[in-house]
Amino acid sequence: MKKIKLTGREMAVMRAIDYANGNTGAEIAERTHIEAEDLADILNGMCDSGYMETLPPVERVTPEDYAARRFDLNPSYVQELKEAMRRA
């Protein structure tokens, strides 16, 4: 498996997520202070790469609807993501 490389904003989003229960988009926005459009792009990118999942599952989140969605880390990548955070 290749090493995961995260941007600073992706790491901020990762730090904002509770590994056990996930968080809503509103909680992530409150903790990271990232603009809605940028946060929606980051969340979509992390979902597209498989690192994160939305509950309930959706194709894409938008700046208008991400706040009500719940985001959780994909259990298959948790260890690799934690390692990527340590390397940064």
Short mmCIF file of N, CA and C in Angstrom, two decimals, residues 26-77:
data_model
loop_
_atom_site.label_atom_id
_atom_site.label_comp_id
_atom_site.label_asym_id
_atom_site.label_seq_id
_atom_site.Cartn_x
_atom_site.Cartn_y
_atom_site.Cartn_z
N ALA A 26 -21.30 20.31 10.37
CA ALA A 26 -21.35 21.53 11.17
C ALA A 26 -20.30 21.50 12.27
N GLU A 27 -20.13 20.36 12.92
CA GLU A 27 -19.11 20.23 13.97
C GLU A 27 -17.71 20.38 13.40
N ILE A 28 -17.48 19.79 12.25
CA ILE A 28 -16.17 19.90 11.60
C ILE A 28 -15.89 21.35 11.23
N ALA A 29 -16.88 22.03 10.67
CA ALA A 29 -16.72 23.45 10.29
C ALA A 29 -16.42 24.30 11.51
N GLU A 30 -17.10 24.03 12.62
CA GLU A 30 -16.90 24.80 13.84
C GLU A 30 -15.48 24.61 14.38
N ARG A 31 -14.97 23.40 14.29
CA ARG A 31 -13.63 23.11 14.83
C ARG A 31 -12.50 23.57 13.92
N THR A 32 -12.75 23.59 12.61
CA THR A 32 -11.66 23.92 11.68
C THR A 32 -11.69 25.36 11.20
N HIS A 33 -12.85 26.01 11.23
CA HIS A 33 -13.01 27.39 10.74
C HIS A 33 -12.65 27.51 9.25
N ILE A 34 -12.93 26.45 8.48
CA ILE A 34 -12.69 26.47 7.04
C ILE A 34 -13.99 26.90 6.35
N GLU A 35 -13.88 27.75 5.33
CA GLU A 35 -15.04 28.23 4.58
C GLU A 35 -15.86 27.05 4.03
N ALA A 36 -17.18 27.23 3.92
CA ALA A 36 -18.09 26.16 3.52
C ALA A 36 -17.71 25.53 2.18
N GLU A 37 -17.40 26.36 1.18
CA GLU A 37 -17.07 25.83 -0.14
C GLU A 37 -15.78 25.00 -0.10
N ASP A 38 -14.78 25.51 0.62
CA ASP A 38 -13.52 24.79 0.73
C ASP A 38 -13.69 23.49 1.51
N LEU A 39 -14.46 23.56 2.60
CA LEU A 39 -14.68 22.36 3.41
C LEU A 39 -15.42 21.30 2.62
N ALA A 40 -16.42 21.69 1.85
CA ALA A 40 -17.15 20.73 1.02
C ALA A 40 -16.20 20.07 0.02
N ASP A 41 -15.28 20.84 -0.58
CA ASP A 41 -14.30 20.28 -1.51
C ASP A 41 -13.38 19.28 -0.81
N ILE A 42 -12.91 19.64 0.38
CA ILE A 42 -12.01 18.75 1.13
C ILE A 42 -12.74 17.46 1.49
N LEU A 43 -13.96 17.59 2.00
CA LEU A 43 -14.74 16.40 2.38
C LEU A 43 -15.01 15.51 1.18
N ASN A 44 -15.37 16.13 0.04
CA ASN A 44 -15.60 15.34 -1.17
C ASN A 44 -14.33 14.63 -1.62
N GLY A 45 -13.19 15.32 -1.56
CA GLY A 45 -11.93 14.70 -1.95
C GLY A 45 -11.57 13.53 -1.07
N MET A 46 -11.79 13.68 0.23
CA MET A 46 -11.47 12.59 1.15
C MET A 46 -12.44 11.42 0.98
N CYS A 47 -13.68 11.72 0.65
CA CYS A 47 -14.65 10.65 0.38
C CYS A 47 -14.31 9.96 -0.94
N ASP A 48 -13.92 10.74 -1.96
CA ASP A 48 -13.56 10.16 -3.25
C ASP A 48 -12.36 9.24 -3.14
N SER A 49 -11.41 9.59 -2.27
CA SER A 49 -10.22 8.76 -2.11
C SER A 49 -10.50 7.54 -1.23
N GLY A 50 -11.65 7.53 -0.58
CA GLY A 50 -12.03 6.39 0.25
C GLY A 50 -11.63 6.53 1.71
N TYR A 51 -11.02 7.63 2.10
CA TYR A 51 -10.56 7.83 3.47
C TYR A 51 -11.70 8.13 4.43
N MET A 52 -12.80 8.63 3.90
CA MET A 52 -13.92 9.08 4.71
C MET A 52 -15.23 8.60 4.08
N GLU A 53 -16.25 8.47 4.92
CA GLU A 53 -17.57 8.06 4.45
C GLU A 53 -18.62 9.03 4.98
N THR A 54 -19.70 9.19 4.23
CA THR A 54 -20.82 10.00 4.71
C THR A 54 -21.94 9.09 5.17
N LEU A 55 -22.66 9.56 6.16
CA LEU A 55 -23.80 8.82 6.66
C LEU A 55 -24.99 9.77 6.66
N PRO A 56 -26.05 9.53 5.95
CA PRO A 56 -26.22 8.45 4.98
C PRO A 56 -25.35 8.68 3.74
N PRO A 57 -25.03 7.59 3.04
CA PRO A 57 -24.15 7.73 1.87
C PRO A 57 -24.76 8.63 0.79
N VAL A 58 -23.93 9.51 0.25
CA VAL A 58 -24.32 10.37 -0.86
C VAL A 58 -23.17 10.43 -1.85
N GLU A 59 -23.48 10.79 -3.08
CA GLU A 59 -22.45 10.90 -4.11
C GLU A 59 -21.50 12.07 -3.84
N ARG A 60 -22.06 13.25 -3.61
CA ARG A 60 -21.27 14.46 -3.34
C ARG A 60 -21.99 15.30 -2.30
N VAL A 61 -21.22 16.00 -1.49
CA VAL A 61 -21.82 16.96 -0.57
C VAL A 61 -21.61 18.35 -1.15
N THR A 62 -22.51 19.24 -0.83
CA THR A 62 -22.42 20.62 -1.31
C THR A 62 -22.25 21.55 -0.11
N PRO A 63 -21.82 22.78 -0.36
CA PRO A 63 -21.71 23.73 0.75
C PRO A 63 -23.05 23.96 1.46
N GLU A 64 -24.16 23.69 0.78
CA GLU A 64 -25.47 23.90 1.38
C GLU A 64 -25.91 22.72 2.25
N ASP A 65 -25.43 21.50 1.97
CA ASP A 65 -25.97 20.35 2.70
C ASP A 65 -24.95 19.57 3.53
N TYR A 66 -23.67 19.93 3.49
CA TYR A 66 -22.69 19.14 4.23
C TYR A 66 -22.88 19.23 5.74
N ALA A 67 -23.41 20.35 6.24
CA ALA A 67 -23.52 20.57 7.68
C ALA A 67 -24.38 19.52 8.37
N ALA A 68 -25.42 19.03 7.70
CA ALA A 68 -26.32 18.06 8.29
C ALA A 68 -25.83 16.62 8.15
N ARG A 69 -24.83 16.39 7.31
CA ARG A 69 -24.32 15.04 7.09
C ARG A 69 -23.37 14.64 8.20
N ARG A 70 -23.28 13.35 8.46
CA ARG A 70 -22.32 12.82 9.41
C ARG A 70 -21.17 12.22 8.62
N PHE A 71 -19.96 12.51 9.05
CA PHE A 71 -18.75 12.03 8.40
C PHE A 71 -17.98 11.14 9.36
N ASP A 72 -17.49 10.04 8.82
CA ASP A 72 -16.73 9.10 9.62
C ASP A 72 -15.54 8.63 8.80
N LEU A 73 -14.46 8.28 9.48
CA LEU A 73 -13.30 7.76 8.77
C LEU A 73 -13.57 6.33 8.36
N ASN A 74 -13.07 5.96 7.20
CA ASN A 74 -13.21 4.60 6.72
C ASN A 74 -12.34 3.71 7.59
N PRO A 75 -12.93 2.71 8.27
CA PRO A 75 -12.15 1.86 9.17
C PRO A 75 -10.98 1.16 8.48
N SER A 76 -11.07 0.96 7.19
CA SER A 76 -9.98 0.30 6.45
C SER A 76 -8.72 1.15 6.39
N TYR A 77 -8.85 2.46 6.56
CA TYR A 77 -7.72 3.38 6.43
C TYR A 77 -7.29 4.04 7.73
#
